[in-house]
mmCIF file of C-alpha atoms in Angstrom:
data_model
loop_
_atom_site.group_PDB
_atom_site.id
_atom_site.type_symbol
_atom_site.label_atom_id
_atom_site.label_comp_id
_atom_site.label_asym_id
_atom_site.label_seq_id
_atom_site.Cartn_x
_atom_site.Cartn_y
_atom_site.Cartn_z
ATOM 1 C CA MET A 1 35.665 69.231 205.754
ATOM 2 C CA THR A 2 36.571 72.632 204.419
ATOM 3 C CA GLU A 3 34.401 75.709 204.805
ATOM 4 C CA ASN A 4 33.702 75.599 201.080
ATOM 5 C CA ASN A 5 32.524 71.998 201.308
ATOM 6 C CA GLU A 6 30.156 72.846 204.154
ATOM 7 C CA MET A 7 28.716 75.736 202.130
ATOM 8 C CA ILE A 8 28.075 73.320 199.268
ATOM 9 C CA ARG A 9 26.494 70.863 201.713
ATOM 10 C CA GLN A 10 24.081 73.529 202.908
ATOM 11 C CA SER A 11 23.309 74.600 199.349
ATOM 12 C CA ALA A 12 22.513 71.014 198.272
ATOM 13 C CA ARG A 13 20.477 70.438 201.438
ATOM 14 C CA ASP A 14 18.437 73.603 200.917
ATOM 15 C CA PHE A 15 17.790 72.713 197.286
ATOM 16 C CA ALA A 16 16.665 69.194 198.171
ATOM 17 C CA GLU A 17 14.341 70.393 200.914
ATOM 18 C CA ALA A 18 12.757 73.085 198.747
ATOM 19 C CA HIS A 19 12.487 71.360 195.368
ATOM 20 C CA ILE A 20 12.622 67.603 195.960
ATOM 21 C CA ARG A 21 11.138 66.604 199.334
ATOM 22 C CA PRO A 22 7.592 67.865 198.590
ATOM 23 C CA HIS A 23 7.345 65.518 195.578
ATOM 24 C CA VAL A 24 9.285 62.409 196.672
ATOM 25 C CA MET A 25 6.411 59.960 197.115
ATOM 26 C CA GLU A 26 4.368 61.384 194.239
ATOM 27 C CA TRP A 27 7.247 60.820 191.793
ATOM 28 C CA ASP A 28 7.992 57.397 193.256
ATOM 29 C CA GLU A 29 4.404 56.144 192.992
ATOM 30 C CA ILE A 30 4.027 56.941 189.289
ATOM 31 C CA GLN A 31 7.671 56.459 188.256
ATOM 32 C CA PHE A 32 7.872 60.074 187.119
ATOM 33 C CA PHE A 33 11.282 61.333 186.039
ATOM 34 C CA PRO A 34 11.313 65.105 186.706
ATOM 35 C CA VAL A 35 13.125 66.508 183.682
ATOM 36 C CA GLU A 36 12.491 70.108 184.714
ATOM 37 C CA LEU A 37 14.041 69.424 188.115
ATOM 38 C CA MET A 38 17.159 68.205 186.312
ATOM 39 C CA ARG A 39 17.265 71.470 184.377
ATOM 40 C CA ARG A 40 17.059 73.365 187.676
ATOM 41 C CA LEU A 41 19.787 71.191 189.209
ATOM 42 C CA GLY A 42 21.963 72.183 186.256
ATOM 43 C CA GLN A 43 21.228 75.868 186.794
ATOM 44 C CA HIS A 44 22.424 75.492 190.395
ATOM 45 C CA GLY A 45 25.675 73.812 189.327
ATOM 46 C CA PHE A 46 24.854 70.294 190.531
ATOM 47 C CA LEU A 47 25.095 68.647 187.098
ATOM 48 C CA GLY A 48 28.597 69.876 186.325
ATOM 49 C CA VAL A 49 30.231 69.553 189.736
ATOM 50 C CA LEU A 50 33.527 68.226 188.360
ATOM 51 C CA VAL A 51 33.497 70.167 185.078
ATOM 52 C CA PRO A 52 35.951 73.113 184.919
ATOM 53 C CA GLU A 53 34.433 76.585 184.893
ATOM 54 C CA THR A 54 35.812 77.163 181.382
ATOM 55 C CA TYR A 55 33.240 74.618 180.157
ATOM 56 C CA GLY A 56 30.381 76.011 182.231
ATOM 57 C CA GLY A 57 30.848 73.719 185.226
ATOM 58 C CA SER A 58 31.327 74.300 188.940
ATOM 59 C CA GLY A 59 35.020 73.395 188.861
ATOM 60 C CA LEU A 60 34.910 71.470 192.136
ATOM 61 C CA GLY A 61 36.542 68.239 193.276
ATOM 62 C CA TYR A 62 35.431 64.803 194.385
ATOM 63 C CA GLN A 63 35.005 65.747 198.054
ATOM 64 C CA GLU A 64 32.400 68.334 197.110
ATOM 65 C CA TYR A 65 30.865 65.912 194.623
ATOM 66 C CA VAL A 66 30.434 63.245 197.326
ATOM 67 C CA THR A 67 28.761 65.843 199.523
ATOM 68 C CA VAL A 68 26.280 66.876 196.824
ATOM 69 C CA ILE A 69 25.245 63.283 196.071
ATOM 70 C CA GLU A 70 24.969 62.428 199.751
ATOM 71 C CA GLU A 71 22.739 65.387 200.611
ATOM 72 C CA ILE A 72 20.376 64.852 197.683
ATOM 73 C CA ALA A 73 20.178 61.094 198.353
ATOM 74 C CA LYS A 74 19.237 61.719 201.991
ATOM 75 C CA VAL A 75 16.024 63.268 200.666
ATOM 76 C CA CYS A 76 15.450 61.224 197.487
ATOM 77 C CA SER A 77 17.862 58.528 196.384
ATOM 78 C CA SER A 78 16.248 58.377 192.930
ATOM 79 C CA ILE A 79 17.276 61.955 192.209
ATOM 80 C CA GLY A 80 20.637 61.291 193.832
ATOM 81 C CA LEU A 81 21.141 58.413 191.402
ATOM 82 C CA SER A 82 20.234 60.560 188.393
ATOM 83 C CA VAL A 83 22.635 63.307 189.481
ATOM 84 C CA ALA A 84 25.393 60.737 190.020
ATOM 85 C CA ALA A 85 24.868 59.037 186.657
ATOM 86 C CA HIS A 86 24.764 62.337 184.774
ATOM 87 C CA ASN A 87 27.941 63.668 186.401
ATOM 88 C CA SER A 88 30.202 60.641 186.577
ATOM 89 C CA LEU A 89 29.217 58.618 183.508
ATOM 90 C CA CYS A 90 28.170 60.627 180.450
ATOM 91 C CA THR A 91 29.671 63.975 181.494
ATOM 92 C CA GLY A 92 32.697 62.345 183.099
ATOM 93 C CA HIS A 93 33.474 60.236 180.032
ATOM 94 C CA ILE A 94 33.493 63.297 177.747
ATOM 95 C CA LEU A 95 35.470 65.324 180.294
ATOM 96 C CA TYR A 96 38.207 62.710 180.638
ATOM 97 C CA PHE A 97 38.449 61.383 177.091
ATOM 98 C CA GLY A 98 36.885 63.936 174.734
ATOM 99 C CA ASN A 99 38.957 66.145 172.462
ATOM 100 C CA GLU A 100 38.812 69.915 172.833
ATOM 101 C CA GLU A 101 36.143 70.333 170.167
ATOM 102 C CA GLN A 102 33.904 67.728 171.841
ATOM 103 C CA LYS A 103 34.404 69.298 175.256
ATOM 104 C CA GLN A 104 33.583 72.781 173.982
ATOM 105 C CA LYS A 105 30.465 71.504 172.231
ATOM 106 C CA TYR A 106 28.951 69.176 174.829
ATOM 107 C CA LEU A 107 30.224 69.938 178.344
ATOM 108 C CA PRO A 108 28.521 73.354 178.679
ATOM 109 C CA LEU A 109 25.184 71.751 177.719
ATOM 110 C CA LEU A 110 25.611 68.906 180.195
ATOM 111 C CA ALA A 111 27.008 71.004 183.041
ATOM 112 C CA THR A 112 24.126 73.487 182.947
ATOM 113 C CA GLY A 113 21.336 70.968 182.500
ATOM 114 C CA GLN A 114 20.459 72.084 178.985
ATOM 115 C CA ALA A 115 21.178 68.478 178.005
ATOM 116 C CA ILE A 116 20.614 65.413 180.171
ATOM 117 C CA GLY A 117 23.253 62.719 179.740
ATOM 118 C CA ALA A 118 23.077 58.927 179.503
ATOM 119 C CA TRP A 119 25.770 56.246 179.261
ATOM 120 C CA GLY A 120 25.412 52.880 177.556
ATOM 121 C CA LEU A 121 27.583 49.865 178.359
ATOM 122 C CA THR A 122 25.286 47.099 179.649
ATOM 123 C CA GLU A 123 23.382 44.814 177.279
ATOM 124 C CA PRO A 124 20.653 42.203 177.858
ATOM 125 C CA ASN A 125 23.158 39.327 177.821
ATOM 126 C CA THR A 126 26.298 41.154 178.976
ATOM 127 C CA GLY A 127 26.104 42.703 182.421
ATOM 128 C CA SER A 128 29.312 42.082 184.357
ATOM 129 C CA ASP A 129 30.693 40.300 181.268
ATOM 130 C CA ALA A 130 30.939 43.454 179.154
ATOM 131 C CA GLY A 131 33.649 41.977 176.930
ATOM 132 C CA ARG A 132 31.041 39.867 175.134
ATOM 133 C CA MET A 133 28.919 42.810 174.008
ATOM 134 C CA GLN A 134 26.876 42.302 170.855
ATOM 135 C CA CYS A 135 26.236 45.973 170.015
ATOM 136 C CA VAL A 136 28.439 46.470 166.943
ATOM 137 C CA ALA A 137 29.741 49.554 165.128
ATOM 138 C CA THR A 138 30.901 48.826 161.572
ATOM 139 C CA ARG A 139 33.123 51.264 159.673
ATOM 140 C CA ASP A 140 31.622 52.750 156.497
ATOM 141 C CA GLY A 141 33.893 55.433 155.069
ATOM 142 C CA ASP A 142 33.880 58.417 157.454
ATOM 143 C CA ASP A 143 30.977 56.923 159.420
ATOM 144 C CA PHE A 144 30.239 54.028 161.751
ATOM 145 C CA ILE A 145 26.988 52.052 161.450
ATOM 146 C CA LEU A 146 25.750 51.097 164.912
ATOM 147 C CA ASN A 147 23.431 48.124 165.496
ATOM 148 C CA GLY A 148 22.359 46.532 168.753
ATOM 149 C CA THR A 149 20.613 47.058 172.083
ATOM 150 C CA LYS A 150 21.627 48.452 175.459
ATOM 151 C CA CYS A 151 19.653 47.986 178.686
ATOM 152 C CA TRP A 152 19.359 49.415 182.214
ATOM 153 C CA ILE A 153 20.249 52.847 180.865
ATOM 154 C CA THR A 154 19.625 55.731 183.249
ATOM 155 C CA HIS A 155 17.867 58.542 181.340
ATOM 156 C CA GLY A 156 17.527 56.306 178.286
ATOM 157 C CA ILE A 157 14.308 58.065 177.217
ATOM 158 C CA SER A 158 14.784 61.677 178.318
ATOM 159 C CA SER A 159 18.481 62.234 177.635
ATOM 160 C CA GLU A 160 19.628 64.504 174.826
ATOM 161 C CA LEU A 161 23.173 63.090 174.764
ATOM 162 C CA LEU A 162 24.492 59.572 175.100
ATOM 163 C CA VAL A 163 27.935 58.025 175.361
ATOM 164 C CA VAL A 164 27.694 54.454 174.070
ATOM 165 C CA ILE A 165 30.366 51.765 173.967
ATOM 166 C CA ALA A 166 30.116 49.403 170.988
ATOM 167 C CA ARG A 167 32.246 46.603 169.580
ATOM 168 C CA THR A 168 34.445 47.630 166.660
ATOM 169 C CA GLY A 169 36.780 44.630 166.781
ATOM 170 C CA GLU A 170 36.802 40.970 167.744
ATOM 171 C CA LEU A 171 34.736 39.478 170.547
ATOM 172 C CA LEU A 172 36.549 39.437 173.934
ATOM 173 C CA ASP A 173 39.251 41.817 172.662
ATOM 174 C CA SER A 174 39.661 44.563 175.266
ATOM 175 C CA LYS A 175 40.986 46.779 172.457
ATOM 176 C CA GLY A 176 38.015 45.921 170.247
ATOM 177 C CA MET A 177 35.474 48.406 171.650
ATOM 178 C CA THR A 178 34.975 52.110 170.958
ATOM 179 C CA ALA A 179 33.070 54.912 172.699
ATOM 180 C CA PHE A 180 30.802 57.215 170.684
ATOM 181 C CA ILE A 181 28.818 60.371 171.456
ATOM 182 C CA VAL A 182 25.301 60.041 170.066
ATOM 183 C CA GLU A 183 22.808 62.890 169.971
ATOM 184 C CA ARG A 184 19.090 62.336 170.460
ATOM 185 C CA GLY A 185 17.318 62.504 167.130
ATOM 186 C CA THR A 186 20.066 60.694 165.241
ATOM 187 C CA PRO A 187 18.289 58.410 162.725
ATOM 188 C CA GLY A 188 18.277 54.807 163.868
ATOM 189 C CA PHE A 189 18.623 55.687 167.584
ATOM 190 C CA TYR A 190 15.523 54.852 169.644
ATOM 191 C CA ALA A 191 14.506 54.481 173.261
ATOM 192 C CA GLY A 192 13.039 51.088 174.167
ATOM 193 C CA LYS A 193 10.810 50.068 177.043
ATOM 194 C CA LYS A 194 10.931 51.820 180.391
ATOM 195 C CA GLU A 195 11.682 49.436 183.255
ATOM 196 C CA ASN A 196 9.171 49.028 186.084
ATOM 197 C CA LYS A 197 11.473 48.906 189.093
ATOM 198 C CA LEU A 198 11.339 47.941 192.766
ATOM 199 C CA GLY A 199 13.101 51.120 193.846
ATOM 200 C CA MET A 200 14.767 54.248 192.458
ATOM 201 C CA ARG A 201 11.505 54.681 190.599
ATOM 202 C CA ALA A 202 11.848 58.409 189.883
ATOM 203 C CA SER A 203 15.159 57.788 188.123
ATOM 204 C CA GLU A 204 14.341 56.775 184.573
ATOM 205 C CA THR A 205 15.727 53.449 183.329
ATOM 206 C CA SER A 206 15.136 52.066 179.832
ATOM 207 C CA GLU A 207 16.447 50.171 176.843
ATOM 208 C CA LEU A 208 18.271 51.787 173.935
ATOM 209 C CA ILE A 209 17.970 50.461 170.401
ATOM 210 C CA PHE A 210 20.338 51.130 167.492
ATOM 211 C CA ASP A 211 19.146 50.134 164.034
ATOM 212 C CA GLN A 212 21.484 51.151 161.226
ATOM 213 C CA CYS A 213 22.381 54.242 163.264
ATOM 214 C CA ARG A 214 24.982 56.237 161.337
ATOM 215 C CA ILE A 215 27.566 58.087 163.448
ATOM 216 C CA HIS A 216 30.330 60.273 162.007
ATOM 217 C CA LYS A 217 33.907 59.494 163.011
ATOM 218 C CA SER A 218 34.105 62.920 164.707
ATOM 219 C CA GLN A 219 31.820 61.460 167.411
ATOM 220 C CA VAL A 220 34.406 58.883 168.476
ATOM 221 C CA LEU A 221 35.677 59.521 172.013
ATOM 222 C CA GLY A 222 39.438 59.152 172.154
ATOM 223 C CA GLU A 223 40.885 56.475 169.890
ATOM 224 C CA VAL A 224 39.063 53.691 168.094
ATOM 225 C CA GLY A 225 39.466 50.524 170.154
ATOM 226 C CA GLN A 226 39.893 52.324 173.501
ATOM 227 C CA GLY A 227 36.235 52.294 174.574
ATOM 228 C CA PHE A 228 36.447 49.409 177.038
ATOM 229 C CA VAL A 229 39.594 50.732 178.706
ATOM 230 C CA GLN A 230 37.949 54.158 178.982
ATOM 231 C CA ALA A 231 34.772 52.642 180.430
ATOM 232 C CA MET A 232 36.691 50.831 183.164
ATOM 233 C CA LYS A 233 38.393 54.099 184.168
ATOM 234 C CA VAL A 234 35.059 55.926 184.153
ATOM 235 C CA LEU A 235 33.622 53.220 186.414
ATOM 236 C CA ASP A 236 36.482 53.673 188.892
ATOM 237 C CA GLY A 237 35.172 57.175 189.565
ATOM 238 C CA GLY A 238 31.576 56.006 189.220
ATOM 239 C CA ARG A 239 32.076 53.660 192.143
ATOM 240 C CA ILE A 240 32.692 56.675 194.350
ATOM 241 C CA SER A 241 29.386 58.113 193.102
ATOM 242 C CA ILE A 242 27.415 55.007 194.077
ATOM 243 C CA ALA A 243 29.255 54.858 197.393
ATOM 244 C CA ALA A 244 28.175 58.460 198.063
ATOM 245 C CA LEU A 245 24.626 57.579 197.027
ATOM 246 C CA SER A 246 24.696 54.638 199.452
ATOM 247 C CA LEU A 247 25.992 56.909 202.197
ATOM 248 C CA GLY A 248 23.108 59.316 201.644
ATOM 249 C CA ILE A 249 20.538 56.504 201.880
ATOM 250 C CA ALA A 250 22.230 55.158 205.011
ATOM 251 C CA LYS A 251 22.293 58.564 206.679
ATOM 252 C CA GLY A 252 18.689 59.279 205.696
ATOM 253 C CA SER A 253 17.600 55.932 207.178
ATOM 254 C CA TYR A 254 19.642 56.502 210.335
ATOM 255 C CA GLU A 255 18.406 60.047 210.946
ATOM 256 C CA ALA A 256 14.787 58.985 210.449
ATOM 257 C CA SER A 257 15.344 56.105 212.890
ATOM 258 C CA VAL A 258 16.872 58.286 215.600
ATOM 259 C CA LYS A 259 13.973 60.740 215.298
ATOM 260 C CA TYR A 260 11.352 58.001 215.447
ATOM 261 C CA ALA A 261 13.071 56.164 218.327
ATOM 262 C CA LYS A 262 13.007 59.336 220.425
ATOM 263 C CA GLU A 263 9.353 60.069 219.657
ATOM 264 C CA ARG A 264 7.847 56.566 219.808
ATOM 265 C CA HIS A 265 6.919 55.500 223.351
ATOM 266 C CA GLN A 266 6.312 51.964 224.579
ATOM 267 C CA PHE A 267 6.049 50.728 228.164
ATOM 268 C CA GLY A 268 6.172 54.309 229.381
ATOM 269 C CA LYS A 269 9.397 55.495 227.738
ATOM 270 C CA PRO A 270 10.932 56.259 224.311
ATOM 271 C CA ILE A 271 11.960 53.105 222.480
ATOM 272 C CA ALA A 272 15.413 54.660 222.036
ATOM 273 C CA GLU A 273 16.009 53.844 225.699
ATOM 274 C CA PHE A 274 15.581 50.121 225.110
ATOM 275 C CA GLN A 275 18.876 48.337 224.575
ATOM 276 C CA GLY A 276 17.570 46.434 221.547
ATOM 277 C CA ILE A 277 16.926 49.727 219.741
ATOM 278 C CA GLY A 278 19.944 51.573 221.136
ATOM 279 C CA PHE A 279 22.319 48.872 219.914
ATOM 280 C CA LYS A 280 20.809 49.048 216.412
ATOM 281 C CA LEU A 281 21.367 52.801 216.340
ATOM 282 C CA ALA A 282 24.944 52.320 217.566
ATOM 283 C CA ASP A 283 25.669 49.797 214.820
ATOM 284 C CA MET A 284 24.191 52.172 212.229
ATOM 285 C CA ALA A 285 26.378 55.047 213.393
ATOM 286 C CA ILE A 286 29.544 52.914 213.323
ATOM 287 C CA LYS A 287 28.865 51.584 209.821
ATOM 288 C CA ILE A 288 28.131 55.071 208.490
ATOM 289 C CA GLN A 289 31.351 56.446 209.960
ATOM 290 C CA ALA A 290 33.427 53.617 208.485
ATOM 291 C CA ALA A 291 31.784 53.951 205.071
ATOM 292 C CA GLU A 292 32.312 57.704 204.963
ATOM 293 C CA LEU A 293 35.992 57.352 205.812
ATOM 294 C CA LEU A 294 36.470 54.852 202.976
ATOM 295 C CA ILE A 295 34.622 57.160 200.570
ATOM 296 C CA ARG A 296 36.546 60.262 201.592
ATOM 297 C CA GLN A 297 39.837 58.388 201.239
ATOM 298 C CA ALA A 298 38.949 57.292 197.692
ATOM 299 C CA ALA A 299 37.811 60.832 196.843
ATOM 300 C CA ASP A 300 41.112 62.245 198.118
ATOM 301 C CA LEU A 301 43.104 59.850 195.934
ATOM 302 C CA LYS A 302 40.932 60.728 192.936
ATOM 303 C CA ASN A 303 41.413 64.454 193.543
ATOM 304 C CA ASN A 304 45.171 63.958 193.629
ATOM 305 C CA HIS A 305 45.194 61.854 190.439
ATOM 306 C CA LYS A 306 46.504 58.815 192.300
ATOM 307 C CA LYS A 307 45.609 55.190 191.658
ATOM 308 C CA MET A 308 42.428 54.323 193.554
ATOM 309 C CA ILE A 309 41.037 51.197 191.876
ATOM 310 C CA LYS A 310 41.135 49.211 195.123
ATOM 311 C CA GLU A 311 40.004 52.084 197.332
ATOM 312 C CA SER A 312 37.030 53.049 195.176
ATOM 313 C CA ALA A 313 35.930 49.410 194.957
ATOM 314 C CA MET A 314 36.245 49.049 198.731
ATOM 315 C CA ALA A 315 34.213 52.209 199.290
ATOM 316 C CA LYS A 316 31.511 51.135 196.845
ATOM 317 C CA TYR A 317 31.320 47.592 198.197
ATOM 318 C CA TYR A 318 31.206 48.495 201.870
ATOM 319 C CA ALA A 319 28.956 51.552 201.578
ATOM 320 C CA SER A 320 26.395 49.739 199.411
ATOM 321 C CA GLU A 321 26.265 46.704 201.683
ATOM 322 C CA ILE A 322 25.851 48.680 204.911
ATOM 323 C CA CYS A 323 23.312 50.877 203.149
ATOM 324 C CA VAL A 324 21.052 47.823 202.735
ATOM 325 C CA GLU A 325 21.702 46.708 206.317
ATOM 326 C CA ILE A 326 20.904 50.117 207.772
ATOM 327 C CA ALA A 327 17.765 50.562 205.679
ATOM 328 C CA THR A 328 16.597 47.119 206.823
ATOM 329 C CA ASP A 329 17.203 47.971 210.487
ATOM 330 C CA ALA A 330 15.449 51.301 209.996
ATOM 331 C CA VAL A 331 12.275 49.527 208.899
ATOM 332 C CA GLN A 332 12.574 47.197 211.898
ATOM 333 C CA ILE A 333 12.926 50.120 214.315
ATOM 334 C CA HIS A 334 9.807 51.705 212.861
ATOM 335 C CA GLY A 335 7.904 48.433 213.243
ATOM 336 C CA GLY A 336 4.590 48.327 211.386
ATOM 337 C CA TYR A 337 4.889 52.005 210.489
ATOM 338 C CA GLY A 338 8.145 51.262 208.699
ATOM 339 C CA TYR A 339 6.219 49.029 206.309
ATOM 340 C CA THR A 340 3.994 51.891 205.213
ATOM 341 C CA LYS A 341 4.625 54.707 202.760
ATOM 342 C CA ASP A 342 3.851 57.274 205.468
ATOM 343 C CA PHE A 343 7.448 57.081 206.710
ATOM 344 C CA PRO A 344 10.590 57.554 204.552
ATOM 345 C CA VAL A 345 12.340 54.335 205.567
ATOM 346 C CA GLU A 346 10.068 52.197 203.366
ATOM 347 C CA LYS A 347 11.418 53.957 200.278
ATOM 348 C CA PHE A 348 15.019 53.891 201.509
ATOM 349 C CA TYR A 349 14.602 50.135 202.003
ATOM 350 C CA ARG A 350 13.458 49.618 198.400
ATOM 351 C CA ASP A 351 16.009 52.012 196.935
ATOM 352 C CA SER A 352 18.998 50.638 198.836
ATOM 353 C CA LYS A 353 19.288 47.326 197.013
ATOM 354 C CA LEU A 354 20.245 48.875 193.678
ATOM 355 C CA CYS A 355 23.446 50.196 195.244
ATOM 356 C CA THR A 356 24.798 46.633 195.557
ATOM 357 C CA ILE A 357 24.080 46.011 191.846
ATOM 358 C CA GLY A 358 24.580 49.187 189.800
ATOM 359 C CA GLU A 359 27.999 50.173 188.402
ATOM 360 C CA GLY A 360 29.423 46.797 189.358
ATOM 361 C CA THR A 361 27.838 44.244 191.692
ATOM 362 C CA SER A 362 29.221 43.549 195.152
ATOM 363 C CA GLU A 363 30.699 40.348 193.753
ATOM 364 C CA ILE A 364 32.530 42.275 191.027
ATOM 365 C CA GLN A 365 33.849 44.730 193.629
ATOM 366 C CA LYS A 366 35.320 41.872 195.654
ATOM 367 C CA LEU A 367 36.868 40.487 192.463
ATOM 368 C CA VAL A 368 38.473 43.890 191.767
ATOM 369 C CA ILE A 369 39.682 44.234 195.365
ATOM 370 C CA SER A 370 41.132 40.715 195.514
ATOM 371 C CA ARG A 371 43.021 41.210 192.240
ATOM 372 C CA GLU A 372 44.471 44.492 193.466
ATOM 373 C CA ILE A 373 45.621 43.186 196.842
ATOM 374 C CA LEU A 374 47.238 40.156 195.177
ATOM 375 C CA LYS A 375 49.157 42.495 192.852
ATOM 376 C CA GLU A 376 50.462 44.326 195.905
ATOM 377 C CA SER A 377 51.615 41.242 197.813
#
């Protein structure tokens, strides 16, 4: 860890303690997405971590990005998820595949929090099987007419900008999908129902509906037909985001457990001194260390523009799985108190499960990893 990275860690930690921790349970209870907090995160540079300074961003790398997500997620994983989705999906897609005019127009708004970003790939009947998407964009002169529905979209209601992938060719053709930038207020573009979720409740999730939505060809990202290929590359980096989010939840659960185990007394001594508890804490620490090393390795490859499909999938898979395990053990260590909302581990427990599902399920990660290792052998 460089000195610069540790300064960023402290900055993110201070922000989370001052502006997020006082409201965590309030936002969670009522599923409130704090738009104004997102604006403030943008003002502090946390919504454009990877965006070059020339476009209003912080101009940092993936190591610093992992640190920011981790520190915010240790306090509130819902906000950590929103920061991750904004940075790596919508903003990242425009950063990597937008032309200069698109970058100049949209990146400064996204990086500073003036615009909240969303990204639309998943549909009601096409989750992991994105190649069968039914959302269609039909060419009409200089425009495309977009019709269809997207679901599980982070910031689907509150976002001002959306990157959406729609089918412009034949079904199952990997070159038959195109990415578009859609601005809120475009006729025919609507937000659907807001999902009532088990966890990550302060991170807004909703449907998106396109009904004869007319989009000018200037809003195409990259080339027509390259949307699916672009999306898969965006998700490679997105896996590091969810791995970092998982790491933050795991560390938050672990730190709360160590604190409680030292303070809680039974049979005349702290429960931390009982082997049953001590071994749980040891297992937590080992899993966290292993997950962080996988994440940092993937981040290093990403920073150096090297292939990291396998490494990012490994980091996402392992970090998300141990995140659930550690959150579960944290509740067990807290006993009955861990089942109440008076202690943070209850929320970590609910939030953790999404990490094994979002941006590619654990099963998809193992599919990606197995294909990569077989290519290498």
